[in-house]
Short mmCIF file of C-alpha atoms and ligand atoms in Angstrom, two decimals:
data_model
loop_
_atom_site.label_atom_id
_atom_site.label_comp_id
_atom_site.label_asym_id
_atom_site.label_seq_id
_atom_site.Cartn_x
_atom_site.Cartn_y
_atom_site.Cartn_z
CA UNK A 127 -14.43 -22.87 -134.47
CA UNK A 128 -16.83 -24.72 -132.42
CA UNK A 129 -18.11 -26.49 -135.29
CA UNK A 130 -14.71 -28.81 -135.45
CA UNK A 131 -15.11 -29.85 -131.73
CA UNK A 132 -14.28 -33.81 -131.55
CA UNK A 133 -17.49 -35.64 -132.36
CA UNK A 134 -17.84 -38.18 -128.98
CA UNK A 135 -18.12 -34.65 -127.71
CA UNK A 136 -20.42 -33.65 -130.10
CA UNK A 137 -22.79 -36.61 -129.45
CA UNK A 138 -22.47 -36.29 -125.49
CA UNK A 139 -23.67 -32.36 -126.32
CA UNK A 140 -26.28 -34.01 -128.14
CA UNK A 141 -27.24 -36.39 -125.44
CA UNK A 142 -27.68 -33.68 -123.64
CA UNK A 143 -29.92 -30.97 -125.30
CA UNK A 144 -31.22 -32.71 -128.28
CA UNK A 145 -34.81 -34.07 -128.93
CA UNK A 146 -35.44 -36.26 -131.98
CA UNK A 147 -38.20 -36.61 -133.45
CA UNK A 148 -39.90 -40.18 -133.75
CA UNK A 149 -37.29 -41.07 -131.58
CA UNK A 150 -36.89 -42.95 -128.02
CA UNK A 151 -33.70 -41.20 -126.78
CA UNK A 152 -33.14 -43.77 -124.03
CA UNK A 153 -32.71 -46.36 -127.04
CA UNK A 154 -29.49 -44.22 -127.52
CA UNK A 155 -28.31 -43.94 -124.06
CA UNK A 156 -26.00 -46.04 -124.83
CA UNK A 157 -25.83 -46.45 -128.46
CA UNK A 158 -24.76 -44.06 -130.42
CA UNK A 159 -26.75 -41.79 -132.97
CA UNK A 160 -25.53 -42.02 -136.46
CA UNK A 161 -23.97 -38.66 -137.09
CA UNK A 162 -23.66 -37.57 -140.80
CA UNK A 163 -21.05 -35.47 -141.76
CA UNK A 164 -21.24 -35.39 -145.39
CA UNK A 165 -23.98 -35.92 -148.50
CA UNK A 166 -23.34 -36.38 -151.83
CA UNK A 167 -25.53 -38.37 -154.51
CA UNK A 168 -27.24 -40.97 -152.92
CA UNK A 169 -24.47 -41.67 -150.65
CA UNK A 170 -24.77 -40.22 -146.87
CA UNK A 171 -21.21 -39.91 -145.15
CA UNK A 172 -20.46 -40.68 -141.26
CA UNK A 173 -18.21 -38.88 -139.32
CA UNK A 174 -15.69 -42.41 -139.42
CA UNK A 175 -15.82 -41.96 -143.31
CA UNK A 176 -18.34 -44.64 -143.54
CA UNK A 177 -20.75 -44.52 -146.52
CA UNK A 178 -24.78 -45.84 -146.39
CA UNK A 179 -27.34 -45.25 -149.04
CA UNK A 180 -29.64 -42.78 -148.43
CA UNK A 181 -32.68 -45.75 -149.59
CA UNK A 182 -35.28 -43.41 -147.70
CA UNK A 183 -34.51 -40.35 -149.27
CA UNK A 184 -33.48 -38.61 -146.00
CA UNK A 185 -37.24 -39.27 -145.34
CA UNK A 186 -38.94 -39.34 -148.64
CA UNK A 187 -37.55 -35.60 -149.54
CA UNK A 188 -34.93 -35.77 -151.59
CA UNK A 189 -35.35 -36.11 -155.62
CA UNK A 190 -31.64 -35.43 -157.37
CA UNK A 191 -29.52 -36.75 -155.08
CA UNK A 192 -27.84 -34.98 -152.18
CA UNK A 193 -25.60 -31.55 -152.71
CA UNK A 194 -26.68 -31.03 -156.77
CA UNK A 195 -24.23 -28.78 -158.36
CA UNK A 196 -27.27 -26.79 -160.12
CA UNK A 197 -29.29 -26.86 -156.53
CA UNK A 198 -26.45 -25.28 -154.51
CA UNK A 199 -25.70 -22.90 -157.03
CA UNK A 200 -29.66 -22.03 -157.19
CA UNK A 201 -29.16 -21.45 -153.56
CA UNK A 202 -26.22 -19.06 -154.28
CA UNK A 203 -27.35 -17.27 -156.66
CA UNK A 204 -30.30 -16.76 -155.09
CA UNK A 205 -29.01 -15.19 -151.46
CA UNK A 206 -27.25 -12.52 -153.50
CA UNK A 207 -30.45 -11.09 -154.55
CA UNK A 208 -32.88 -11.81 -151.23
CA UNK A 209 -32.89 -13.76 -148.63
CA UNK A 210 -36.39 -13.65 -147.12
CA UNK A 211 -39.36 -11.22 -147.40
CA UNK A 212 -43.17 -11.54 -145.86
CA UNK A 213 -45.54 -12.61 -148.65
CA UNK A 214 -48.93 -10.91 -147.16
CA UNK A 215 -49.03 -7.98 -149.50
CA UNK A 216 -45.61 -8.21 -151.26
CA UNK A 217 -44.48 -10.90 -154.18
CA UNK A 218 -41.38 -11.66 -155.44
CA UNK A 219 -39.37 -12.80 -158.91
CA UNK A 220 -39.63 -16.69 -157.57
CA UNK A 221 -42.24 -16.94 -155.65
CA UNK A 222 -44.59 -16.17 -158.65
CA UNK A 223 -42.27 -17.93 -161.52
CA UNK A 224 -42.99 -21.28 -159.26
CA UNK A 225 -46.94 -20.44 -158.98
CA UNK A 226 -46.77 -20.68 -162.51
CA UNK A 227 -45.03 -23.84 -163.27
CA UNK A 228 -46.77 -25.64 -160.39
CA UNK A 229 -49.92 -24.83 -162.34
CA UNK A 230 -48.44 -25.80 -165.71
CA UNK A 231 -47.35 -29.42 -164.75
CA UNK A 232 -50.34 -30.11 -162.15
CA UNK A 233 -53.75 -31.85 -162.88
CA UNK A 234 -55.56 -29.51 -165.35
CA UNK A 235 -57.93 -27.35 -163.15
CA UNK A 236 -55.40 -26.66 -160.46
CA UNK A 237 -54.97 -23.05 -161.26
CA UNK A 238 -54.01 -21.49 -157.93
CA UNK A 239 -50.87 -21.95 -155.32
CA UNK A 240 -50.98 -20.84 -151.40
CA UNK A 241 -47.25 -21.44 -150.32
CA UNK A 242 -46.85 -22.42 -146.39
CA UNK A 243 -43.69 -24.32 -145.14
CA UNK A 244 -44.45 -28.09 -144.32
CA UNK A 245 -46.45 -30.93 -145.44
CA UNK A 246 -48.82 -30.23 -142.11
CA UNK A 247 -49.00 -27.10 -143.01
CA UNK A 248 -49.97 -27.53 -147.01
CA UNK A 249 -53.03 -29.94 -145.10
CA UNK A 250 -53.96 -27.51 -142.53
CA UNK A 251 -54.38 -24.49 -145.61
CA UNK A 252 -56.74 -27.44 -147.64
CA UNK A 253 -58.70 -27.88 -144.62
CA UNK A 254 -59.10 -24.64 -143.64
CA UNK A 255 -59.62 -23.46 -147.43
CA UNK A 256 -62.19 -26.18 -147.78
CA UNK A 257 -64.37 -25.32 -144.83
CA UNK A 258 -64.23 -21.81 -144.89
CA UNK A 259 -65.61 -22.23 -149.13
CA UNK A 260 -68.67 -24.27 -147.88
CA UNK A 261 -69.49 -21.55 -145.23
CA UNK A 262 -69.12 -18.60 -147.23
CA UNK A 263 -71.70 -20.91 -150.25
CA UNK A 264 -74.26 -21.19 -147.45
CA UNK A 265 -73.50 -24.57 -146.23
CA UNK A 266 -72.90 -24.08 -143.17
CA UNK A 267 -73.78 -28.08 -141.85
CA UNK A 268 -70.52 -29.15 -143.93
CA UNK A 269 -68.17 -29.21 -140.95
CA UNK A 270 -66.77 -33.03 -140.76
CA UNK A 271 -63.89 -34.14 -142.81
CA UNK A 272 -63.21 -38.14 -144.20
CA UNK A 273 -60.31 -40.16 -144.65
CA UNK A 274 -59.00 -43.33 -145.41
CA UNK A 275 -58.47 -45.92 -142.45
CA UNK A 276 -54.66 -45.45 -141.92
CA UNK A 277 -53.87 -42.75 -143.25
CA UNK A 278 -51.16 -39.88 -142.70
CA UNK A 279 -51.39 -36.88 -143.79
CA UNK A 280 -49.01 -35.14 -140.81
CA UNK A 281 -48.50 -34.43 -137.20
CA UNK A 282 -50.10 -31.22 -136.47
CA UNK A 283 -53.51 -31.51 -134.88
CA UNK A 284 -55.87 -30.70 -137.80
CA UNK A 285 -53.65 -32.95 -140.13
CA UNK A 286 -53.83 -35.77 -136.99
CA UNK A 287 -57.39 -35.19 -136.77
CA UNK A 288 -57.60 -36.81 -140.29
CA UNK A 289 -54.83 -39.35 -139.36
CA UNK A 290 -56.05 -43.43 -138.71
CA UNK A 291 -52.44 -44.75 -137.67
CA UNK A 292 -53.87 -46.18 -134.20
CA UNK A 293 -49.91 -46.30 -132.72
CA UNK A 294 -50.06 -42.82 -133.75
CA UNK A 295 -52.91 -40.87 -132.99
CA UNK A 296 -55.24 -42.86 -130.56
CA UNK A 297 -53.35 -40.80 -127.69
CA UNK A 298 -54.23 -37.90 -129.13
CA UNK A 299 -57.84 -38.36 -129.52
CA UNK A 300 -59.56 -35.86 -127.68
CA UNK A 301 -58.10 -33.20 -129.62
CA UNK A 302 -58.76 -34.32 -132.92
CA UNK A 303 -62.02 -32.39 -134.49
CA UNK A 304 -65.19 -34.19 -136.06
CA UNK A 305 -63.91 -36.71 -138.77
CA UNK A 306 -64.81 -40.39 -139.58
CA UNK A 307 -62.78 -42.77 -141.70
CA UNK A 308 -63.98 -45.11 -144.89
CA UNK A 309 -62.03 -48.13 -145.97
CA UNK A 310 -58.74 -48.55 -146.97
CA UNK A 311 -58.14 -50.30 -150.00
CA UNK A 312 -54.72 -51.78 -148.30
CA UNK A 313 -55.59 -55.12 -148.02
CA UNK A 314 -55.06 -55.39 -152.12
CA UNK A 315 -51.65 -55.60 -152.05
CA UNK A 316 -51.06 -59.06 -152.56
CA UNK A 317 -53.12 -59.33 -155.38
CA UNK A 318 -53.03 -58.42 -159.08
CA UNK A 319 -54.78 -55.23 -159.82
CA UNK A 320 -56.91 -56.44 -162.97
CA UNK A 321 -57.92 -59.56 -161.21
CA UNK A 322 -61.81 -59.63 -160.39
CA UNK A 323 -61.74 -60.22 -156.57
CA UNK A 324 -59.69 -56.95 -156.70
CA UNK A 325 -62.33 -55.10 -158.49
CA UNK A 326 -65.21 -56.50 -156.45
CA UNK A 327 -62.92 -55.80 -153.56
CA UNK A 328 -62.74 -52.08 -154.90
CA UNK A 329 -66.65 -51.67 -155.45
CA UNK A 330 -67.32 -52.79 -152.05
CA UNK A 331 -65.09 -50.34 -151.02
CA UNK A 332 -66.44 -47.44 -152.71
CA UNK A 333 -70.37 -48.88 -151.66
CA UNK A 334 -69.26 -48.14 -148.60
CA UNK A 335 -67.93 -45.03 -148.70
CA UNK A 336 -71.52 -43.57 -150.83
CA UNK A 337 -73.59 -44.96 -147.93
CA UNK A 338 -71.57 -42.53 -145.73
CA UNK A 339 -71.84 -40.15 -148.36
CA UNK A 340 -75.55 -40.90 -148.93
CA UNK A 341 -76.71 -40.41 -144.77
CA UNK A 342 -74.69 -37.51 -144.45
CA UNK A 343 -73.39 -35.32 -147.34
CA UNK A 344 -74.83 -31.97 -146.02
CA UNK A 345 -72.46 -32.76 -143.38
CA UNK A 346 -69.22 -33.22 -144.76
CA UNK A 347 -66.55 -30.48 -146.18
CA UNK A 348 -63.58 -33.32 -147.77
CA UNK A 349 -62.51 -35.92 -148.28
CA UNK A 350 -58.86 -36.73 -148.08
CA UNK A 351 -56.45 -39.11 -149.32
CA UNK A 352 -52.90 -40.22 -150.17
CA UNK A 353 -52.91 -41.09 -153.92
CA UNK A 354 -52.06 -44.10 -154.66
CA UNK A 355 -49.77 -44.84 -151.45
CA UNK A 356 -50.19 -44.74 -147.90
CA UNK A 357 -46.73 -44.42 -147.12
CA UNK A 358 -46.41 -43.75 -143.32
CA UNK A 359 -49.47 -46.52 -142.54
CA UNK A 360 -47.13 -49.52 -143.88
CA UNK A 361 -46.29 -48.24 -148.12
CA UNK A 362 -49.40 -49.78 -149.14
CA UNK A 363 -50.19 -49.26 -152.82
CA UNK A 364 -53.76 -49.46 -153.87
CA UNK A 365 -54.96 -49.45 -157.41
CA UNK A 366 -55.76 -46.26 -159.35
CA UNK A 367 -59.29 -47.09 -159.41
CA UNK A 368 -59.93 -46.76 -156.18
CA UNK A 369 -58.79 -43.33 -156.41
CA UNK A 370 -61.20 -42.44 -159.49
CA UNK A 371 -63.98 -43.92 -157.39
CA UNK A 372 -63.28 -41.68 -154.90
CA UNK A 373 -62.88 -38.65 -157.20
CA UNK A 374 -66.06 -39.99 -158.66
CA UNK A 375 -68.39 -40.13 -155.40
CA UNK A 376 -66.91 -36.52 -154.05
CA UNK A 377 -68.53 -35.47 -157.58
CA UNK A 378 -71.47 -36.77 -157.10
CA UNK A 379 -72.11 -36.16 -153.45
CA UNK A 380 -70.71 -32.28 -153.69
CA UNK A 381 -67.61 -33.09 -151.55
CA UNK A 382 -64.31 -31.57 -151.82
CA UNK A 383 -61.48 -34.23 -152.68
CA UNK A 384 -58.12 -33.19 -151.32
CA UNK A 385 -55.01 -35.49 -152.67
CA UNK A 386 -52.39 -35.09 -149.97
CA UNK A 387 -48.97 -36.03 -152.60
CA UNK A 388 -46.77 -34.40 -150.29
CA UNK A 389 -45.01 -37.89 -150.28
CA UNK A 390 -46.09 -39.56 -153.98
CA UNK A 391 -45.53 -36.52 -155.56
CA UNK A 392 -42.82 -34.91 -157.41
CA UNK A 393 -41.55 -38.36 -159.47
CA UNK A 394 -41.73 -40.77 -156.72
CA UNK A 395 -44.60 -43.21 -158.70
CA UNK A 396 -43.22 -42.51 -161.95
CA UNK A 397 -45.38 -39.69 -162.95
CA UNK A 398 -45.53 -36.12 -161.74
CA UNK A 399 -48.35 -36.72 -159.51
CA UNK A 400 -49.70 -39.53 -158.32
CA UNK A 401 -53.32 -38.33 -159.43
CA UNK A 402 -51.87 -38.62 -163.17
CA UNK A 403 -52.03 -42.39 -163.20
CA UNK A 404 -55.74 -42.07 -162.78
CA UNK A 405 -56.08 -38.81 -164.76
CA UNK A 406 -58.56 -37.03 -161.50
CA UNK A 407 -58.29 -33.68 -160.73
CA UNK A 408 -58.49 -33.12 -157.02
CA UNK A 409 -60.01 -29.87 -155.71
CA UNK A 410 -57.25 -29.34 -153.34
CA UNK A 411 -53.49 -30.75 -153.79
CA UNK A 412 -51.09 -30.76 -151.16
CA UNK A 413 -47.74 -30.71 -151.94
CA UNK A 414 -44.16 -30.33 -150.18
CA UNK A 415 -41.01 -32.86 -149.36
CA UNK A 416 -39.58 -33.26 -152.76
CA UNK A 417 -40.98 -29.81 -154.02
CA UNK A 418 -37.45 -28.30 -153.49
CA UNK A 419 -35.31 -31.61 -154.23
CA UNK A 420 -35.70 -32.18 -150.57
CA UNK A 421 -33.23 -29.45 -150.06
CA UNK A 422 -35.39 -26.46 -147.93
CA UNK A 423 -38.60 -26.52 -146.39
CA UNK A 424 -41.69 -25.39 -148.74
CA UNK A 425 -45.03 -26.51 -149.45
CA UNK A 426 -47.94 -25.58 -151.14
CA UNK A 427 -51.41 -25.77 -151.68
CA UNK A 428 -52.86 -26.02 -154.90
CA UNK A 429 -57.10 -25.26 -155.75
CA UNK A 430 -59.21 -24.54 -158.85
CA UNK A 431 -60.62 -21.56 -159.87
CA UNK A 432 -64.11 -22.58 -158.32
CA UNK A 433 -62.55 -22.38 -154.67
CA UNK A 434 -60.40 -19.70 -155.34
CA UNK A 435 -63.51 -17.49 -156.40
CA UNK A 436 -65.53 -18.02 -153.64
CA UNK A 437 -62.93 -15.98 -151.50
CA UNK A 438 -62.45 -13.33 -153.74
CA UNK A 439 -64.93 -10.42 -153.02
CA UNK A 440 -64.85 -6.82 -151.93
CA UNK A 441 -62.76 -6.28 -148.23
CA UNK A 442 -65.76 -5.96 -146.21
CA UNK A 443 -67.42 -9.02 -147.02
CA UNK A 444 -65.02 -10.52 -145.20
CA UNK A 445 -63.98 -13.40 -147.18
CA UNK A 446 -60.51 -13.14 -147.08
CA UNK A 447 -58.21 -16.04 -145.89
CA UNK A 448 -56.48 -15.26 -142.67
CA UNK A 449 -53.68 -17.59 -142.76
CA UNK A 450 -50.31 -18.12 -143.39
CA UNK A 451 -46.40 -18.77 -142.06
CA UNK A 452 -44.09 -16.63 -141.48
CA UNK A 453 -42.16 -18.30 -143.80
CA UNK A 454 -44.19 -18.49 -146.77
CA UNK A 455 -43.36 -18.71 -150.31
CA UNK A 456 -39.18 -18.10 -148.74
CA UNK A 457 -37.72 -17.02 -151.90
CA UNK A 458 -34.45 -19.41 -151.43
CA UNK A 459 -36.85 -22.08 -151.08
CA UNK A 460 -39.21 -21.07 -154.18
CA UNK A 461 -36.11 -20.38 -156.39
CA UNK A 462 -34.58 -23.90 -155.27
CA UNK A 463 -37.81 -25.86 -156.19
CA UNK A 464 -37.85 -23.88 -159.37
CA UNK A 465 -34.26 -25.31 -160.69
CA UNK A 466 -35.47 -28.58 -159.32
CA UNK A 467 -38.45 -28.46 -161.77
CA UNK A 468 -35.99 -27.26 -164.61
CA UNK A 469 -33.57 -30.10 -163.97
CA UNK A 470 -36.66 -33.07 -164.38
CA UNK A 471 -36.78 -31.78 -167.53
CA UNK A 472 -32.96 -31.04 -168.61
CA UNK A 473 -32.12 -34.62 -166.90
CA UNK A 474 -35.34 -36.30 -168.02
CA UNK A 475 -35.94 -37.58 -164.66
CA UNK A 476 -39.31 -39.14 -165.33
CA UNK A 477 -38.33 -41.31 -168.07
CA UNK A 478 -35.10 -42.06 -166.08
CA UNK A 479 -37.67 -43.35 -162.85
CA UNK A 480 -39.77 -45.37 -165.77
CA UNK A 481 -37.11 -47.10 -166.70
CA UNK A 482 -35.20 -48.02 -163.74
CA UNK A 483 -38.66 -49.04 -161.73
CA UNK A 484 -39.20 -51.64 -164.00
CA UNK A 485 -35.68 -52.77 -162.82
CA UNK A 486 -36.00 -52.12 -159.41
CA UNK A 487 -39.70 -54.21 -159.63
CA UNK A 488 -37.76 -57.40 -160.89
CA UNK A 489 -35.08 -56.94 -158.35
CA UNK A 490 -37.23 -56.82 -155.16
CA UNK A 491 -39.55 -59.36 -156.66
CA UNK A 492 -36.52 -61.59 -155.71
CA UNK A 493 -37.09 -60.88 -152.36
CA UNK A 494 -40.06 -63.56 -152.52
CA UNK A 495 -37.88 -66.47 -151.63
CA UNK A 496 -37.02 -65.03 -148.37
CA UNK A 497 -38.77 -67.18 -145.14
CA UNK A 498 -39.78 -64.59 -143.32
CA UNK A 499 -40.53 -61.87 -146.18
CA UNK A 500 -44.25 -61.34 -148.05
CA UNK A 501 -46.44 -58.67 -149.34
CA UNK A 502 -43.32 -57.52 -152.20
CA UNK A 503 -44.79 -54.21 -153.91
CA UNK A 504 -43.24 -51.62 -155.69
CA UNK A 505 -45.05 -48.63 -157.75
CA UNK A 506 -42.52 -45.77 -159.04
CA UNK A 507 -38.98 -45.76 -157.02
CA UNK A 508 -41.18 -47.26 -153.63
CA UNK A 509 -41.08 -50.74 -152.71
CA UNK A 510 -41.19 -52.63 -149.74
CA UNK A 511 -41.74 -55.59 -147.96
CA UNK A 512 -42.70 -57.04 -144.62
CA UNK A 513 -41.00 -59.22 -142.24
CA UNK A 514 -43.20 -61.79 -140.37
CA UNK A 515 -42.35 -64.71 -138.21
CA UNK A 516 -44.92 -67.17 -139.98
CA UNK A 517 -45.72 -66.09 -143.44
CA UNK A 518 -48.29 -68.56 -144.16
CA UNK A 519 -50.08 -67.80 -141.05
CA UNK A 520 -49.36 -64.21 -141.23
CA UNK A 521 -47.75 -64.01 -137.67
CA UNK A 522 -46.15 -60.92 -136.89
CA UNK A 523 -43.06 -61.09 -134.72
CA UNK A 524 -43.49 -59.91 -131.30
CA UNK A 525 -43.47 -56.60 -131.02
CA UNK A 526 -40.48 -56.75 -128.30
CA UNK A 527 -38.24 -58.07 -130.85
CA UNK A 528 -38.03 -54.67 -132.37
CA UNK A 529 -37.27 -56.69 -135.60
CA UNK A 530 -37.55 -53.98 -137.82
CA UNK A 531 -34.50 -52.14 -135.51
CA UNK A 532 -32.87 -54.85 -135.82
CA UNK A 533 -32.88 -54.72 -139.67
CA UNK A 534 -31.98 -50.92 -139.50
CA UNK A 535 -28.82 -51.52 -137.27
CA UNK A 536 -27.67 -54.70 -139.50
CA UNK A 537 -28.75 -52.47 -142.65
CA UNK A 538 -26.12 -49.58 -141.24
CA UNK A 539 -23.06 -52.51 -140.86
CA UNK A 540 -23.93 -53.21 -144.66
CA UNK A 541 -23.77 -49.32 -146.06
CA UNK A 542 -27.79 -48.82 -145.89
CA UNK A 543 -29.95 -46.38 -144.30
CA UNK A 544 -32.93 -48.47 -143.98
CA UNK A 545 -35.56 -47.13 -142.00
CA UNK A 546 -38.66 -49.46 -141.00
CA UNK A 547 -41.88 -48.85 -140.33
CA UNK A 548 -42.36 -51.16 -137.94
CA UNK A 549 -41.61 -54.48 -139.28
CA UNK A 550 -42.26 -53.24 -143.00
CA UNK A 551 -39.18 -52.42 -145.00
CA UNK A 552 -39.08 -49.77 -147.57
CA UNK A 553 -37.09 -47.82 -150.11
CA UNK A 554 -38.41 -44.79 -151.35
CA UNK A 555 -34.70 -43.97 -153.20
CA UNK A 556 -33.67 -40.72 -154.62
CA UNK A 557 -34.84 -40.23 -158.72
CA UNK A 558 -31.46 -40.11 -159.56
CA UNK A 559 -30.48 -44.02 -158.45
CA UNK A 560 -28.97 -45.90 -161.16
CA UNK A 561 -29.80 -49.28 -162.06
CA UNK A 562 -26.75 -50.57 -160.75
CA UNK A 563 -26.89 -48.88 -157.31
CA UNK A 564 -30.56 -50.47 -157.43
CA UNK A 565 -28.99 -54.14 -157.84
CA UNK A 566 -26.30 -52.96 -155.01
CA UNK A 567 -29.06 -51.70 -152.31
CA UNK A 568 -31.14 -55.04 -153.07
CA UNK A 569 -27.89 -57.18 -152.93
CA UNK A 570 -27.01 -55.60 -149.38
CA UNK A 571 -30.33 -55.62 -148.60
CA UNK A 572 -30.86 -59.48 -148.74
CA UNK A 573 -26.90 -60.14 -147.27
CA UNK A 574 -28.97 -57.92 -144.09
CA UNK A 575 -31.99 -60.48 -144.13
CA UNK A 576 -29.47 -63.15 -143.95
CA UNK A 577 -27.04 -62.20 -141.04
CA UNK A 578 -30.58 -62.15 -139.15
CA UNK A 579 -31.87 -65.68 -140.09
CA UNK A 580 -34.75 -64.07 -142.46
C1 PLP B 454 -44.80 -36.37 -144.42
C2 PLP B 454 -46.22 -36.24 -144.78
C3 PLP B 454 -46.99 -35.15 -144.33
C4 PLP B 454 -46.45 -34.14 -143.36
O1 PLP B 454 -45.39 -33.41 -143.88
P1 PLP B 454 -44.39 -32.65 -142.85
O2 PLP B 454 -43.56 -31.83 -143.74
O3 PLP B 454 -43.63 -33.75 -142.16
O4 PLP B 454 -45.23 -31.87 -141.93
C5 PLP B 454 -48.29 -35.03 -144.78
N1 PLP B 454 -48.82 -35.95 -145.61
C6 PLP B 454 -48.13 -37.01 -146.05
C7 PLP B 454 -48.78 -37.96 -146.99
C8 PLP B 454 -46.82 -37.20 -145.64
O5 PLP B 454 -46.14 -38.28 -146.05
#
């Protein structure tokens, strides 16, 4: 079978028909790719028999580890019965069964779920939802949407158009739509939440943000955010009252809030949702990478009952929502998320991530006495550092360097799958990492900052 073709052949067939994704192919003209072969825990597999930690979670997705017994057997069982089905019109045994345990363990007030297939995708439906509500409510000046300076929230071009990663979308530009950003709170890092510069830091902040709010209200549709972490800007954590201020001034100013957890949610902070540490309930929540373990794609998008009833009317008022994916609410997908919900609580995965992260905080806090290394954080299973060539001066190395390559190639001779962004280094690890693979992935993690003089 053409599967079990020789993999040098493999990778030359790859060469030559393959584009990655957030990838310079000519960087592997004449390296090679690294070409997994097997998964199993937290452990990926090379075709040489070579074993890395997955310390990314094949991209934040992945929640129980790679090939769970109960997840493929979810999958199993679940072919037998159907494999696909449209969702305009017709329902299915999963599909609803996941609607209703979404609602159950999301911030009270979410009461409604509109499956897609991606986290783009759960962000386009919010937007979309969101500005369609204020035009059918006869306010029909709230067009713009507002986000936070560096923020990600995906790579289509209504979830770019609320994106403020310059290296990512300042190219794109002239097809973003109307939006503005506010302030990030990412330059708290370094500090202690409770302390009072921090808090004064944090009102200026949100005085900002109300003086937008204040000229221009009637204007604006949402506001959206990553709760708690902006993971693809750098994994900076800001505090949770930032996020209530927010919540707070959306209130106030009649503005839709949409929390984007498509990467904070599902365990990675050490509660269900990021929005629980602050106790907010959003108006829209997006949702998808771990939703189904990080097994199958899914997403969703999650609204109150106020939102929900503004589109619900007789057919020819035209209210309805024309959207979806062809692939929406897939039931493999839905019943897959399902047994991932049921093993968080048969495995007690929350308290397991408790637990461990105050482990894996000690452990990186280590990371301090490194030259070249500041900025430690950790909330949940994410930390990471950055490199920098002066750390008192807060030099950057030059960009040419490709430091932050250089740590991922070094990290793959010492079993890790470390993926920079940039010259920040991060683990966002699978919920099921034990405390001793933690103290292994930060031991092999400094013996990487070593070989390269860090
Ligand atoms: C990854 C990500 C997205 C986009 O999800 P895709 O499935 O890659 O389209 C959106 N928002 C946040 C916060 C993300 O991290």
């Amino acid at each position: 079978m053409f599967i079990h073709q020789n993999y040098p052949d493999l990778l030359e067939k790859d060469r030559k028909y393959v584009w990655h994704p957030f990838t310079q192919m000519k960087d592997y003209e004449s390296r090679d790719l690294l070409f997994i072969d097997k998964a199993e825990g937290v452990y990926l597999y090379d075709v040489d028999g070579n074993c890395y930690y997955d310390t990314n979670s094949s991209w934040w997705v992945n929640i129980h580890g790679h090939c769970h017994p109960r997840i493929n057997q979810a999958i199993s069982r679940q072919v037998k019965e159907i494999d696909h089905v449209m969702f305009s019109g017709i329902t299915h045994r999963t599909g609803i069964l996941l609607a209703e345990k979404l609602v159950q363990i999301s911030p009270e007030g979410l009461n409604k779920v509109f499956y897609s297939d991606n986290g783009s995708t759960a962000v386009e439906v919010a937007i979309k939802m969101s500005f369609q509500y204020w035009l059918q409510n006869g306010k029909q000046k709230k067009q713009k949407f507002v986000y936070l300076e560096n923020s990600y929230h995906g790579d289509t071009i209504g979830a770019m158009s609320l994106g403020g990663i310059e290296s990512y979308h300042a190219l794109f530009h002239p097809l973003r739509f109307a939006s503005f950003s506010v302030p990030s709170p990412q330059f708290f890092m370094e500090e202690d939440a409770s302390s009072e510069i921090v808090k004064q830091r944090i009102n200026h902040c949100l005085h900002e943000v109300e003086q937008h709010f204040i000229s221009c209200a009637d204007e604006i549709a949402a506001l959206i955010v990553e709760p708690l972490i902006q993971m693809a800007g750098g994994v900076h954590i800001y505090p949770v009252d930032y996020l209530i201020g927010l919540r707070n001034l959306c209130t106030k100013y009649h503005i839709h809030f949409i929390a984007d957890e498509v990467a904070v949610g599902f365990g990675r902070t050490g509660q269900m949702f990021a929005c629980d540490h602050a106790r907010i309930t959003p108006d829209f929540m997006c949702v998808s990478k771990g939703i189904t373990a990080g097994v199958l794609p899914l997403a969703a998008t999650l609204c109150t009952d106020e939102i929900y009833d503004a589109f619900y009317d007789d057919f020819a008022r035209r209210k309805t929502f024309t959207h979806g994916h062809s692939f929406t609410g897939n039931p493999i997908a839905t019943a897959v998320a399902l047994e991932s919900l049921q093993i968080f609580e048969d495995e007690q995965v929350l308290y397991h991530v408790q637990k461990n992260a105050v482990h894996l905080q000690e452990q990186v806090k280590s990371f301090e006495d490194f030259s070249h290394v500041s900025n430690v954080r950790q909330l949940g299973f994410v930390a990471a550092f950055d490199v920098m060539k002066d750390k008192e001066k807060k030099l950057a190395f030059p960009s040419n360097e490709r430091i932050g390559f250089q740590i991922y190639e070094t990290g793959l001779q010492e079993g890790l799958l470390l993926r920079p962004l940039g010259d920040t280094i991060y683990y966002v690890l699978p919920l099921c990492t034990t405390k001793k693979q933690i103290e292994d992935i930060v031991h092999r993690t400094k013996r990487v900052l070593r070989k390269l003089g860090l």
